[in-house]
Amino acid sequence: MRTLFLTLISLSSFAAFSQTVKAEESTVSFRDGRFNAIVVNVPFVDEKTLEKALKSELKDWSGKYDSSKGEMTVEQGTINAIGIKPFDAKVKVIDSKKDDLSFAVAIDFGGAYLNRSEHKMQYEALAEKLRLLALKIAKEQIEEESKEQGKVLSSLEKDERNLVKDKEDYESSIKDYEKKIEDAKSKIQQNIKDQSDKRDAIAKQKSVVESVEMKLKSLK
C-alpha cells in the first residue's frame, strides 16, 4: 500500500512538471508592426539563457545578425528548412509573466510573411526545426541544473558521511575515556590498599626503630 502511495505521488509530481513544447502560428507585435510568426514555448528556461541560445542559432542562418531593444534580426538569411531563397527574420523573446518563456520568429520573404496557408511545407519544416531547438535549449538547461543540484546533493551526502564518522569517533573516544575511567578507579582502589599496606609497614618499621633506639640507650 505504501509503495502504491509513493508511486501515485511520483506520478503526480511528474504530471505537475510535465511540459509539452509546441510551435504555433500567431500574429505578434514587433517594433515595426504586427506580423505572422511562429511562436514556440520553452519550459524551465530563464530569459538570459534563451536569448543566448537564440543568438547562437540565428548566427548560423547565413545572414547579417543584429540585436537591438529586445529584438534580434537576420537580414538576407538562408536555412535549408525553408529553401535557398534569402529572407529577413525578426525574433523576440516573449515573457508572459505566468507561464513558460516563448520566442516568436517572423520570416519575411519580401512582402509576404511565412504562414501555414501560403507556405505549408516551409512553415511546417521551420516550425518543427524551431520546436526541436526549443526542446534542445530546455533539455540543456535542465541537464545543467541537474549537474548543479547533483553537486549540491554530493556535498550534502559527503557532509552526512563526515557526521556519521564524527559520531563513530566520538563514540570510540567515549569508550576510550570510559576504559581510562575504569582503569583509574581500579588504580585508586589499588592505591588505597597500597596506602594501607604502607601504613602497616611504617608502623612496624617504627617499632623496629624504637627497639634499636632502646638498645642504644641501654648501653652505659
PDB file of N, CA and C in Angstrom, residues 6-82:
ATOM      1  N   LEU A   6       3.420   5.943  -2.730  1.00  0.00           N
ATOM      2  CA  LEU A   6       4.612   6.656  -3.208  1.00  0.00           C
ATOM      3  C   LEU A   6       4.624   6.764  -4.723  1.00  0.00           C
ATOM      4  N   THR A   7       4.146   5.684  -5.385  1.00  0.00           N
ATOM      5  CA  THR A   7       4.086   5.700  -6.846  1.00  0.00           C
ATOM      6  C   THR A   7       3.123   6.771  -7.338  1.00  0.00           C
ATOM      7  N   LEU A   8       1.965   6.887  -6.664  1.00  0.00           N
ATOM      8  CA  LEU A   8       0.973   7.898  -7.037  1.00  0.00           C
ATOM      9  C   LEU A   8       1.525   9.307  -6.844  1.00  0.00           C
ATOM     10  N   ILE A   9       2.260   9.504  -5.748  1.00  0.00           N
ATOM     11  CA  ILE A   9       2.884  10.812  -5.507  1.00  0.00           C
ATOM     12  C   ILE A   9       3.878  11.121  -6.610  1.00  0.00           C
ATOM     13  N   SER A  10       4.670  10.106  -6.978  1.00  0.00           N
ATOM     14  CA  SER A  10       5.671  10.284  -8.033  1.00  0.00           C
ATOM     15  C   SER A  10       5.032  10.657  -9.349  1.00  0.00           C
ATOM     16  N   LEU A  11       3.948   9.968  -9.690  1.00  0.00           N
ATOM     17  CA  LEU A  11       3.247  10.245 -10.941  1.00  0.00           C
ATOM     18  C   LEU A  11       2.627  11.631 -10.914  1.00  0.00           C
ATOM     19  N   SER A  12       2.104  12.034  -9.761  1.00  0.00           N
ATOM     20  CA  SER A  12       1.504  13.364  -9.633  1.00  0.00           C
ATOM     21  C   SER A  12       2.564  14.438  -9.815  1.00  0.00           C
ATOM     22  N   SER A  13       3.739  14.208  -9.222  1.00  0.00           N
ATOM     23  CA  SER A  13       4.839  15.174  -9.354  1.00  0.00           C
ATOM     24  C   SER A  13       5.273  15.280 -10.799  1.00  0.00           C
ATOM     25  N   PHE A  14       5.364  14.113 -11.486  1.00  0.00           N
ATOM     26  CA  PHE A  14       5.770  14.113 -12.889  1.00  0.00           C
ATOM     27  C   PHE A  14       4.762  14.894 -13.727  1.00  0.00           C
ATOM     28  N   ALA A  15       3.474  14.674 -13.445  1.00  0.00           N
ATOM     29  CA  ALA A  15       2.421  15.364 -14.197  1.00  0.00           C
ATOM     30  C   ALA A  15       2.499  16.862 -13.977  1.00  0.00           C
ATOM     31  N   ALA A  16       2.824  17.253 -12.744  1.00  0.00           N
ATOM     32  CA  ALA A  16       2.895  18.679 -12.413  1.00  0.00           C
ATOM     33  C   ALA A  16       4.009  19.359 -13.184  1.00  0.00           C
ATOM     34  N   PHE A  17       5.112  18.623 -13.427  1.00  0.00           N
ATOM     35  CA  PHE A  17       6.249  19.212 -14.111  1.00  0.00           C
ATOM     36  C   PHE A  17       6.270  18.901 -15.609  1.00  0.00           C
ATOM     37  N   SER A  18       5.344  18.055 -16.055  1.00  0.00           N
ATOM     38  CA  SER A  18       5.319  17.683 -17.462  1.00  0.00           C
ATOM     39  C   SER A  18       5.015  18.899 -18.336  1.00  0.00           C
ATOM     40  N   GLN A  19       5.838  19.102 -19.357  1.00  0.00           N
ATOM     41  CA  GLN A  19       5.665  20.242 -20.257  1.00  0.00           C
ATOM     42  C   GLN A  19       5.799  19.774 -21.696  1.00  0.00           C
ATOM     43  N   THR A  20       4.922  20.287 -22.549  1.00  0.00           N
ATOM     44  CA  THR A  20       4.985  19.978 -23.973  1.00  0.00           C
ATOM     45  C   THR A  20       5.460  21.211 -24.726  1.00  0.00           C
ATOM     46  N   VAL A  21       6.477  21.023 -25.546  1.00  0.00           N
ATOM     47  CA  VAL A  21       6.984  22.129 -26.361  1.00  0.00           C
ATOM     48  C   VAL A  21       6.180  22.172 -27.657  1.00  0.00           C
ATOM     49  N   LYS A  22       5.565  23.307 -27.934  1.00  0.00           N
ATOM     50  CA  LYS A  22       4.717  23.444 -29.120  1.00  0.00           C
ATOM     51  C   LYS A  22       5.142  24.639 -29.956  1.00  0.00           C
ATOM     52  N   ALA A  23       4.983  24.505 -31.261  1.00  0.00           N
ATOM     53  CA  ALA A  23       5.190  25.616 -32.190  1.00  0.00           C
ATOM     54  C   ALA A  23       3.835  25.964 -32.789  1.00  0.00           C
ATOM     55  N   GLU A  24       3.396  27.195 -32.567  1.00  0.00           N
ATOM     56  CA  GLU A  24       2.060  27.603 -33.021  1.00  0.00           C
ATOM     57  C   GLU A  24       2.132  28.888 -33.839  1.00  0.00           C
ATOM     58  N   GLU A  25       1.195  29.027 -34.743  1.00  0.00           N
ATOM     59  CA  GLU A  25       1.129  30.219 -35.586  1.00  0.00           C
ATOM     60  C   GLU A  25       0.349  31.310 -34.865  1.00  0.00           C
ATOM     61  N   SER A  26       0.886  32.536 -34.926  1.00  0.00           N
ATOM     62  CA  SER A  26       0.215  33.647 -34.257  1.00  0.00           C
ATOM     63  C   SER A  26       0.672  34.966 -34.870  1.00  0.00           C
ATOM     64  N   THR A  27      -0.123  36.011 -34.652  1.00  0.00           N
ATOM     65  CA  THR A  27       0.278  37.350 -35.061  1.00  0.00           C
ATOM     66  C   THR A  27       0.944  38.026 -33.873  1.00  0.00           C
ATOM     67  N   VAL A  28       2.169  38.494 -34.088  1.00  0.00           N
ATOM     68  CA  VAL A  28       2.976  39.013 -32.977  1.00  0.00           C
ATOM     69  C   VAL A  28       3.402  40.444 -33.256  1.00  0.00           C
ATOM     70  N   SER A  29       3.402  41.264 -32.205  1.00  0.00           N
ATOM     71  CA  SER A  29       3.837  42.654 -32.337  1.00  0.00           C
ATOM     72  C   SER A  29       5.356  42.753 -32.217  1.00  0.00           C
ATOM     73  N   PHE A  30       5.954  43.320 -33.261  1.00  0.00           N
ATOM     74  CA  PHE A  30       7.384  43.648 -33.233  1.00  0.00           C
ATOM     75  C   PHE A  30       7.515  45.174 -33.232  1.00  0.00           C
ATOM     76  N   ARG A  31       8.729  45.667 -33.202  1.00  0.00           N
ATOM     77  CA  ARG A  31       8.929  47.124 -33.135  1.00  0.00           C
ATOM     78  C   ARG A  31       8.302  47.854 -34.322  1.00  0.00           C
ATOM     79  N   ASP A  32       8.378  47.236 -35.493  1.00  0.00           N
ATOM     80  CA  ASP A  32       7.904  47.918 -36.698  1.00  0.00           C
ATOM     81  C   ASP A  32       6.567  47.385 -37.215  1.00  0.00           C
ATOM     82  N   GLY A  33       5.808  46.702 -36.340  1.00  0.00           N
ATOM     83  CA  GLY A  33       4.480  46.273 -36.759  1.00  0.00           C
ATOM     84  C   GLY A  33       4.107  44.892 -36.255  1.00  0.00           C
ATOM     85  N   ARG A  34       2.907  44.446 -36.628  1.00  0.00           N
ATOM     86  CA  ARG A  34       2.438  43.117 -36.255  1.00  0.00           C
ATOM     87  C   ARG A  34       2.536  42.204 -37.471  1.00  0.00           C
ATOM     88  N   PHE A  35       3.142  41.029 -37.253  1.00  0.00           N
ATOM     89  CA  PHE A  35       3.406  40.126 -38.372  1.00  0.00           C
ATOM     90  C   PHE A  35       3.085  38.694 -37.987  1.00  0.00           C
ATOM     91  N   ASN A  36       2.791  37.920 -39.023  1.00  0.00           N
ATOM     92  CA  ASN A  36       2.573  36.492 -38.807  1.00  0.00           C
ATOM     93  C   ASN A  36       3.883  35.863 -38.352  1.00  0.00           C
ATOM     94  N   ALA A  37       3.812  35.013 -37.329  1.00  0.00           N
ATOM     95  CA  ALA A  37       5.039  34.431 -36.781  1.00  0.00           C
ATOM     96  C   ALA A  37       4.778  33.041 -36.232  1.00  0.00           C
ATOM     97  N   ILE A  38       5.874  32.310 -36.032  1.00  0.00           N
ATOM     98  CA  ILE A  38       5.830  31.018 -35.337  1.00  0.00           C
ATOM     99  C   ILE A  38       6.230  31.292 -33.889  1.00  0.00           C
ATOM    100  N   VAL A  39       5.373  30.903 -32.953  1.00  0.00           N
ATOM    101  CA  VAL A  39       5.647  31.119 -31.524  1.00  0.00           C
ATOM    102  C   VAL A  39       5.881  29.765 -30.857  1.00  0.00           C
ATOM    103  N   VAL A  40       7.027  29.652 -30.177  1.00  0.00           N
ATOM    104  CA  VAL A  40       7.416  28.380 -29.555  1.00  0.00           C
ATOM    105  C   VAL A  40       7.640  28.603 -28.057  1.00  0.00           C
ATOM    106  N   ASN A  41       7.020  27.779 -27.232  1.00  0.00           N
ATOM    107  CA  ASN A  41       7.254  27.874 -25.781  1.00  0.00           C
ATOM    108  C   ASN A  41       8.511  27.097 -25.399  1.00  0.00           C
ATOM    109  N   VAL A  42       9.219  27.617 -24.407  1.00  0.00           N
ATOM    110  CA  VAL A  42      10.449  26.957 -23.935  1.00  0.00           C
ATOM    111  C   VAL A  42      10.345  26.818 -22.407  1.00  0.00           C
ATOM    112  N   PRO A  43       9.989  25.638 -21.909  1.00  0.00           N
ATOM    113  CA  PRO A  43       9.813  25.471 -20.458  1.00  0.00           C
ATOM    114  C   PRO A  43      11.118  25.420 -19.683  1.00  0.00           C
ATOM    115  N   PHE A  44      11.054  25.837 -18.425  1.00  0.00           N
ATOM    116  CA  PHE A  44      12.150  25.705 -17.467  1.00  0.00           C
ATOM    117  C   PHE A  44      13.417  26.479 -17.849  1.00  0.00           C
ATOM    118  N   VAL A  45      13.286  27.531 -18.635  1.00  0.00           N
ATOM    119  CA  VAL A  45      14.463  28.275 -19.099  1.00  0.00           C
ATOM    120  C   VAL A  45      14.346  29.743 -18.706  1.00  0.00           C
ATOM    121  N   ASP A  46      15.457  30.345 -18.288  1.00  0.00           N
ATOM    122  CA  ASP A  46      15.448  31.766 -17.971  1.00  0.00           C
ATOM    123  C   ASP A  46      15.717  32.584 -19.240  1.00  0.00           C
ATOM    124  N   GLU A  47      15.379  33.852 -19.187  1.00  0.00           N
ATOM    125  CA  GLU A  47      15.439  34.701 -20.376  1.00  0.00           C
ATOM    126  C   GLU A  47      16.862  34.844 -20.925  1.00  0.00           C
ATOM    127  N   LYS A  48      17.827  35.000 -20.041  1.00  0.00           N
ATOM    128  CA  LYS A  48      19.215  35.176 -20.478  1.00  0.00           C
ATOM    129  C   LYS A  48      19.705  33.953 -21.248  1.00  0.00           C
ATOM    130  N   THR A  49      19.395  32.772 -20.727  1.00  0.00           N
ATOM    131  CA  THR A  49      19.812  31.523 -21.390  1.00  0.00           C
ATOM    132  C   THR A  49      19.143  31.386 -22.747  1.00  0.00           C
ATOM    133  N   LEU A  50      17.846  31.705 -22.809  1.00  0.00           N
ATOM    134  CA  LEU A  50      17.115  31.593 -24.070  1.00  0.00           C
ATOM    135  C   LEU A  50      17.674  32.561 -25.114  1.00  0.00           C
ATOM    136  N   GLU A  51      17.915  33.805 -24.729  1.00  0.00           N
ATOM    137  CA  GLU A  51      18.446  34.792 -25.674  1.00  0.00           C
ATOM    138  C   GLU A  51      19.815  34.378 -26.195  1.00  0.00           C
ATOM    139  N   LYS A  52      20.650  33.840 -25.323  1.00  0.00           N
ATOM    140  CA  LYS A  52      21.983  33.391 -25.732  1.00  0.00           C
ATOM    141  C   LYS A  52      21.886  32.248 -26.749  1.00  0.00           C
ATOM    142  N   ALA A  53      20.978  31.297 -26.502  1.00  0.00           N
ATOM    143  CA  ALA A  53      20.806  30.158 -27.408  1.00  0.00           C
ATOM    144  C   ALA A  53      20.241  30.610 -28.759  1.00  0.00           C
ATOM    145  N   LEU A  54      19.283  31.548 -28.748  1.00  0.00           N
ATOM    146  CA  LEU A  54      18.710  32.055 -29.997  1.00  0.00           C
ATOM    147  C   LEU A  54      19.760  32.809 -30.808  1.00  0.00           C
ATOM    148  N   LYS A  55      20.569  33.599 -30.141  1.00  0.00           N
ATOM    149  CA  LYS A  55      21.633  34.336 -30.824  1.00  0.00           C
ATOM    150  C   LYS A  55      22.573  33.371 -31.539  1.00  0.00           C
ATOM    151  N   SER A  56      22.946  32.286 -30.847  1.00  0.00           N
ATOM    152  CA  SER A  56      23.829  31.281 -31.447  1.00  0.00           C
ATOM    153  C   SER A  56      23.177  30.647 -32.673  1.00  0.00           C
ATOM    154  N   GLU A  57      21.880  30.330 -32.580  1.00  0.00           N
ATOM    155  CA  GLU A  57      21.151  29.724 -33.701  1.00  0.00           C
ATOM    156  C   GLU A  57      21.051  30.681 -34.885  1.00  0.00           C
ATOM    157  N   LEU A  58      20.677  31.927 -34.625  1.00  0.00           N
ATOM    158  CA  LEU A  58      20.454  32.891 -35.709  1.00  0.00           C
ATOM    159  C   LEU A  58      21.743  33.233 -36.445  1.00  0.00           C
ATOM    160  N   LYS A  59      22.862  33.183 -35.748  1.00  0.00           N
ATOM    161  CA  LYS A  59      24.137  33.468 -36.405  1.00  0.00           C
ATOM    162  C   LYS A  59      24.520  32.377 -37.405  1.00  0.00           C
ATOM    163  N   ASP A  60      23.818  31.222 -37.330  1.00  0.00           N
ATOM    164  CA  ASP A  60      24.058  30.141 -38.297  1.00  0.00           C
ATOM    165  C   ASP A  60      23.136  30.245 -39.506  1.00  0.00           C
ATOM    166  N   TRP A  61      22.331  31.309 -39.574  1.00  0.00           N
ATOM    167  CA  TRP A  61      21.373  31.439 -40.676  1.00  0.00           C
ATOM    168  C   TRP A  61      21.950  32.190 -41.877  1.00  0.00           C
ATOM    169  N   SER A  62      23.248  32.284 -41.930  1.00  0.00           N
ATOM    170  CA  SER A  62      23.976  32.795 -43.106  1.00  0.00           C
ATOM    171  C   SER A  62      23.573  34.204 -43.546  1.00  0.00           C
ATOM    172  N   GLY A  63      23.134  35.010 -42.618  1.00  0.00           N
ATOM    173  CA  GLY A  63      22.781  36.390 -42.961  1.00  0.00           C
ATOM    174  C   GLY A  63      23.463  37.360 -42.007  1.00  0.00           C
ATOM    175  N   LYS A  64      23.038  38.605 -42.054  1.00  0.00           N
ATOM    176  CA  LYS A  64      23.586  39.626 -41.170  1.00  0.00           C
ATOM    177  C   LYS A  64      22.757  39.676 -39.888  1.00  0.00           C
ATOM    178  N   TYR A  65      23.396  39.287 -38.789  1.00  0.00           N
ATOM    179  CA  TYR A  65      22.708  39.243 -37.495  1.00  0.00           C
ATOM    180  C   TYR A  65      22.821  40.586 -36.790  1.00  0.00           C
ATOM    181  N   ASP A  66      21.741  40.974 -36.108  1.00  0.00           N
ATOM    182  CA  ASP A  66      21.771  42.197 -35.308  1.00  0.00           C
ATOM    183  C   ASP A  66      20.800  42.029 -34.128  1.00  0.00           C
ATOM    184  N   SER A  67      21.047  42.781 -33.077  1.00  0.00           N
ATOM    185  CA  SER A  67      20.184  42.735 -31.903  1.00  0.00           C
ATOM    186  C   SER A  67      20.033  44.137 -31.338  1.00  0.00           C
ATOM    187  N   SER A  68      18.791  44.527 -31.057  1.00  0.00           N
ATOM    188  CA  SER A  68      18.553  45.869 -30.538  1.00  0.00           C
ATOM    189  C   SER A  68      17.193  45.934 -29.854  1.00  0.00           C
ATOM    190  N   LYS A  69      17.164  46.533 -28.684  1.00  0.00           N
ATOM    191  CA  LYS A  69      15.916  46.794 -27.954  1.00  0.00           C
ATOM    192  C   LYS A  69      15.037  45.553 -27.797  1.00  0.00           C
ATOM    193  N   GLY A  70      15.677  44.450 -27.424  1.00  0.00           N
ATOM    194  CA  GLY A  70      14.913  43.244 -27.128  1.00  0.00           C
ATOM    195  C   GLY A  70      14.503  42.418 -28.325  1.00  0.00           C
ATOM    196  N   GLU A  71      14.957  42.793 -29.527  1.00  0.00           N
ATOM    197  CA  GLU A  71      14.647  42.009 -30.716  1.00  0.00           C
ATOM    198  C   GLU A  71      15.923  41.657 -31.469  1.00  0.00           C
ATOM    199  N   MET A  72      15.893  40.512 -32.108  1.00  0.00           N
ATOM    200  CA  MET A  72      17.007  40.060 -32.937  1.00  0.00           C
ATOM    201  C   MET A  72      16.545  39.998 -34.388  1.00  0.00           C
ATOM    202  N   THR A  73      17.446  40.320 -35.287  1.00  0.00           N
ATOM    203  CA  THR A  73      17.093  40.275 -36.708  1.00  0.00           C
ATOM    204  C   THR A  73      18.190  39.582 -37.505  1.00  0.00           C
ATOM    205  N   VAL A  74      17.779  39.016 -38.618  1.00  0.00           N
ATOM    206  CA  VAL A  74      18.714  38.441 -39.583  1.00  0.00           C
ATOM    207  C   VAL A  74      18.316  38.959 -40.956  1.00  0.00           C
ATOM    208  N   GLU A  75      19.224  39.622 -41.641  1.00  0.00           N
ATOM    209  CA  GLU A  75      18.954  40.130 -42.985  1.00  0.00           C
ATOM    210  C   GLU A  75      19.568  39.200 -44.020  1.00  0.00           C
ATOM    211  N   GLN A  76      18.742  38.856 -45.005  1.00  0.00           N
ATOM    212  CA  GLN A  76      19.185  38.005 -46.117  1.00  0.00           C
ATOM    213  C   GLN A  76      19.781  36.683 -45.613  1.00  0.00           C
ATOM    214  N   GLY A  77      19.026  36.069 -44.741  1.00  0.00           N
ATOM    215  CA  GLY A  77      19.457  34.768 -44.238  1.00  0.00           C
ATOM    216  C   GLY A  77      18.934  33.626 -45.090  1.00  0.00           C
ATOM    217  N   THR A  78      19.529  32.469 -44.909  1.00  0.00           N
ATOM    218  CA  THR A  78      19.058  31.257 -45.601  1.00  0.00           C
ATOM    219  C   THR A  78      19.230  30.055 -44.674  1.00  0.00           C
ATOM    220  N   ILE A  79      18.245  29.150 -44.707  1.00  0.00           N
ATOM    221  CA  ILE A  79      18.348  27.883 -43.991  1.00  0.00           C
ATOM    222  C   ILE A  79      17.675  26.809 -44.842  1.00  0.00           C
ATOM    223  N   ASN A  80      18.193  25.604 -44.735  1.00  0.00           N
ATOM    224  CA  ASN A  80      17.678  24.510 -45.561  1.00  0.00           C
ATOM    225  C   ASN A  80      16.205  24.233 -45.320  1.00  0.00           C
ATOM    226  N   ALA A  81      15.734  24.490 -44.103  1.00  0.00           N
ATOM    227  CA  ALA A  81      14.347  24.156 -43.756  1.00  0.00           C
ATOM    228  C   ALA A  81      13.331  24.851 -44.646  1.00  0.00           C
ATOM    229  N   ILE A  82      13.660  26.062 -45.146  1.00  0.00           N
ATOM    230  CA  ILE A  82      12.679  26.789 -45.980  1.00  0.00           C
ATOM    231  C   ILE A  82      13.248  27.143 -47.356  1.00  0.00           C
TER     232      ILE A  82
END
